[in-house]
Amino acid sequence: MLFFSVVSCNRDSGKLSSDVVSNPNSASGKTMGGLPKVEFEKDFHDFGKLIQGEKATVNFKFKNTGDEDLLITQVKSSCGCTVTEFPKDPISPGNEGIIKVSFDSAGRKGVQSKSINVVHNGQPNNTVIRIKAMVIEP
């Protein structure tokens, strides 16, 4: 006999509910129109040489070039040494926003390449931006 149990804690995780953000892909792979679209001015930044322990920050500017409000639900870096700040409010069509990325080189050395995953309600619903630095010991 098999027995399955589903338990749920109704805790607010601070994330948007799934009824606010949907993936408009159909089974055929076709997409629906009238969606937000993210266009970054640049999706890569090279800090160049940093002395170990230095902190560096870059702003990734983007624009909603789509037809609906853009909602960024999560911005997650590939490493704890990289911290991000992003707009929590919807970005209207034609408007711009900034994702601030800060890199802490403490305890690092050599070439450092980090990716930042931006999850949103655009199509596609995921955009990756990247940073790079050459960390040298003092």
mmCIF file of C-alpha atoms in Angstrom:
data_model
loop_
_atom_site.group_PDB
_atom_site.id
_atom_site.type_symbol
_atom_site.label_atom_id
_atom_site.label_comp_id
_atom_site.label_asym_id
_atom_site.label_seq_id
_atom_site.Cartn_x
_atom_site.Cartn_y
_atom_site.Cartn_z
ATOM 1 C CA MET A 1 0.000 0.000 0.000
ATOM 2 C CA LEU A 2 1.285 3.480 -0.921
ATOM 3 C CA PHE A 3 0.526 6.510 1.151
ATOM 4 C CA PHE A 4 1.302 10.071 0.074
ATOM 5 C CA SER A 5 1.073 13.066 2.313
ATOM 6 C CA VAL A 6 1.346 16.706 1.343
ATOM 7 C CA VAL A 7 2.124 19.242 4.024
ATOM 8 C CA SER A 8 2.253 22.965 3.482
ATOM 9 C CA CYS A 9 3.312 25.823 5.690
ATOM 10 C CA ASN A 10 1.463 28.955 4.712
ATOM 11 C CA ARG A 11 4.380 31.310 5.253
ATOM 12 C CA ASP A 12 4.896 34.462 3.242
ATOM 13 C CA SER A 13 8.325 34.112 1.642
ATOM 14 C CA GLY A 14 8.330 37.669 0.350
ATOM 15 C CA LYS A 15 8.121 36.520 -3.261
ATOM 16 C CA LEU A 16 5.352 37.291 -5.707
ATOM 17 C CA SER A 17 2.627 34.687 -5.981
ATOM 18 C CA SER A 18 2.485 32.512 -9.092
ATOM 19 C CA ASP A 19 -0.800 34.086 -10.215
ATOM 20 C CA VAL A 20 1.035 37.402 -10.770
ATOM 21 C CA VAL A 21 3.841 35.991 -12.911
ATOM 22 C CA SER A 22 3.057 33.491 -15.612
ATOM 23 C CA ASN A 23 4.975 31.880 -18.422
ATOM 24 C CA PRO A 24 3.067 32.552 -21.651
ATOM 25 C CA ASN A 25 4.671 29.766 -23.710
ATOM 26 C CA SER A 26 2.285 27.348 -25.332
ATOM 27 C CA ALA A 27 3.005 23.656 -25.763
ATOM 28 C CA SER A 28 3.930 24.375 -29.396
ATOM 29 C CA GLY A 29 6.599 26.856 -28.275
ATOM 30 C CA LYS A 30 4.716 29.841 -29.690
ATOM 31 C CA THR A 31 4.437 32.889 -27.470
ATOM 32 C CA MET A 32 1.575 35.253 -26.835
ATOM 33 C CA GLY A 33 1.872 38.947 -27.703
ATOM 34 C CA GLY A 34 1.517 41.917 -25.398
ATOM 35 C CA LEU A 35 4.292 40.968 -22.980
ATOM 36 C CA PRO A 36 6.981 42.916 -21.151
ATOM 37 C CA LYS A 37 10.466 42.675 -22.641
ATOM 38 C CA VAL A 38 13.772 43.448 -20.926
ATOM 39 C CA GLU A 39 16.582 45.042 -22.911
ATOM 40 C CA PHE A 40 19.844 45.725 -21.071
ATOM 41 C CA GLU A 41 22.231 48.434 -22.292
ATOM 42 C CA LYS A 42 24.949 45.878 -21.599
ATOM 43 C CA ASP A 43 24.857 42.397 -20.070
ATOM 44 C CA PHE A 44 28.564 42.141 -19.138
ATOM 45 C CA HIS A 45 30.935 44.300 -17.099
ATOM 46 C CA ASP A 46 34.675 43.804 -16.562
ATOM 47 C CA PHE A 47 35.958 45.547 -13.422
ATOM 48 C CA GLY A 48 39.526 44.994 -14.587
ATOM 49 C CA LYS A 49 42.147 44.615 -11.852
ATOM 50 C CA LEU A 50 41.057 44.831 -8.230
ATOM 51 C CA ILE A 51 43.316 44.581 -5.200
ATOM 52 C CA GLN A 52 42.169 41.761 -2.940
ATOM 53 C CA GLY A 53 39.672 43.175 -0.437
ATOM 54 C CA GLU A 54 38.364 45.938 -2.700
ATOM 55 C CA LYS A 55 34.648 46.270 -3.339
ATOM 56 C CA ALA A 56 33.363 47.284 -6.755
ATOM 57 C CA THR A 57 29.880 48.197 -7.953
ATOM 58 C CA VAL A 58 28.255 48.497 -11.365
ATOM 59 C CA ASN A 59 24.749 49.487 -12.426
ATOM 60 C CA PHE A 60 23.143 47.449 -15.198
ATOM 61 C CA LYS A 61 20.610 49.756 -16.852
ATOM 62 C CA PHE A 62 17.624 48.164 -18.600
ATOM 63 C CA LYS A 63 14.442 49.207 -20.350
ATOM 64 C CA ASN A 64 11.024 47.580 -20.637
ATOM 65 C CA THR A 65 10.540 47.589 -24.414
ATOM 66 C CA GLY A 66 7.431 45.400 -24.233
ATOM 67 C CA ASP A 67 3.720 46.138 -24.018
ATOM 68 C CA GLU A 68 2.967 45.287 -20.358
ATOM 69 C CA ASP A 69 4.398 46.105 -16.915
ATOM 70 C CA LEU A 70 7.671 44.331 -16.151
ATOM 71 C CA LEU A 71 7.919 42.597 -12.766
ATOM 72 C CA ILE A 72 11.342 41.441 -11.591
ATOM 73 C CA THR A 73 10.716 38.666 -9.093
ATOM 74 C CA GLN A 74 14.252 37.575 -8.233
ATOM 75 C CA VAL A 75 17.870 38.506 -8.924
ATOM 76 C CA LYS A 76 20.278 35.815 -7.782
ATOM 77 C CA SER A 77 24.058 35.757 -8.104
ATOM 78 C CA SER A 78 26.220 32.688 -8.540
ATOM 79 C CA CYS A 79 28.302 33.591 -5.471
ATOM 80 C CA GLY A 80 27.816 35.074 -2.021
ATOM 81 C CA CYS A 81 30.553 37.604 -2.823
ATOM 82 C CA THR A 82 28.157 39.314 -5.232
ATOM 83 C CA VAL A 83 25.187 41.260 -3.861
ATOM 84 C CA THR A 84 22.382 42.751 -5.928
ATOM 85 C CA GLU A 85 19.703 45.423 -5.581
ATOM 86 C CA PHE A 86 16.783 45.602 -7.999
ATOM 87 C CA PRO A 87 13.460 47.429 -8.395
ATOM 88 C CA LYS A 88 10.561 45.776 -6.573
ATOM 89 C CA ASP A 89 7.839 47.884 -8.233
ATOM 90 C CA PRO A 90 6.531 47.213 -11.759
ATOM 91 C CA ILE A 91 8.389 48.928 -14.611
ATOM 92 C CA SER A 92 5.892 50.362 -17.130
ATOM 93 C CA PRO A 93 6.428 49.928 -20.892
ATOM 94 C CA GLY A 94 9.047 52.400 -22.126
ATOM 95 C CA ASN A 95 10.455 53.015 -18.642
ATOM 96 C CA GLU A 96 13.916 52.134 -17.363
ATOM 97 C CA GLY A 97 15.379 50.586 -14.248
ATOM 98 C CA ILE A 98 18.726 49.647 -12.733
ATOM 99 C CA ILE A 99 20.075 46.465 -11.218
ATOM 100 C CA LYS A 100 22.967 47.321 -8.904
ATOM 101 C CA VAL A 101 25.628 44.612 -8.614
ATOM 102 C CA SER A 102 28.335 44.814 -5.927
ATOM 103 C CA PHE A 103 31.345 42.476 -5.879
ATOM 104 C CA ASP A 104 33.498 41.967 -2.757
ATOM 105 C CA SER A 105 36.948 40.645 -3.657
ATOM 106 C CA ALA A 106 37.922 39.742 -0.059
ATOM 107 C CA GLY A 107 39.335 36.211 0.069
ATOM 108 C CA ARG A 108 39.414 35.918 -3.740
ATOM 109 C CA LYS A 109 42.333 35.845 -6.142
ATOM 110 C CA GLY A 110 42.830 35.467 -9.847
ATOM 111 C CA VAL A 111 40.132 35.757 -12.496
ATOM 112 C CA GLN A 112 36.642 35.953 -11.019
ATOM 113 C CA SER A 113 33.610 35.506 -13.303
ATOM 114 C CA LYS A 114 30.150 35.745 -11.766
ATOM 115 C CA SER A 115 26.722 35.395 -13.326
ATOM 116 C CA ILE A 116 23.555 37.047 -12.093
ATOM 117 C CA ASN A 117 20.215 35.474 -12.980
ATOM 118 C CA VAL A 118 17.342 37.966 -13.407
ATOM 119 C CA VAL A 119 13.906 36.308 -13.196
ATOM 120 C CA HIS A 120 10.961 38.339 -14.516
ATOM 121 C CA ASN A 121 7.603 38.089 -16.263
ATOM 122 C CA GLY A 122 9.013 38.890 -19.709
ATOM 123 C CA GLN A 123 9.647 36.511 -22.537
ATOM 124 C CA PRO A 124 11.938 34.728 -22.074
ATOM 125 C CA ASN A 125 11.369 34.928 -18.312
ATOM 126 C CA ASN A 126 15.047 34.737 -17.408
ATOM 127 C CA THR A 127 17.984 36.976 -18.332
ATOM 128 C CA VAL A 128 21.620 36.475 -17.303
ATOM 129 C CA ILE A 129 24.039 39.353 -16.745
ATOM 130 C CA ARG A 130 27.711 38.827 -15.916
ATOM 131 C CA ILE A 131 30.662 40.481 -14.180
ATOM 132 C CA LYS A 132 34.368 39.726 -14.257
ATOM 133 C CA ALA A 133 37.431 40.914 -12.333
ATOM 134 C CA MET A 134 41.112 40.058 -11.991
ATOM 135 C CA VAL A 135 41.814 40.031 -8.248
ATOM 136 C CA ILE A 136 45.459 40.539 -7.333
ATOM 137 C CA GLU A 137 47.019 40.103 -3.913
ATOM 138 C CA PRO A 138 48.376 43.297 -2.295
#
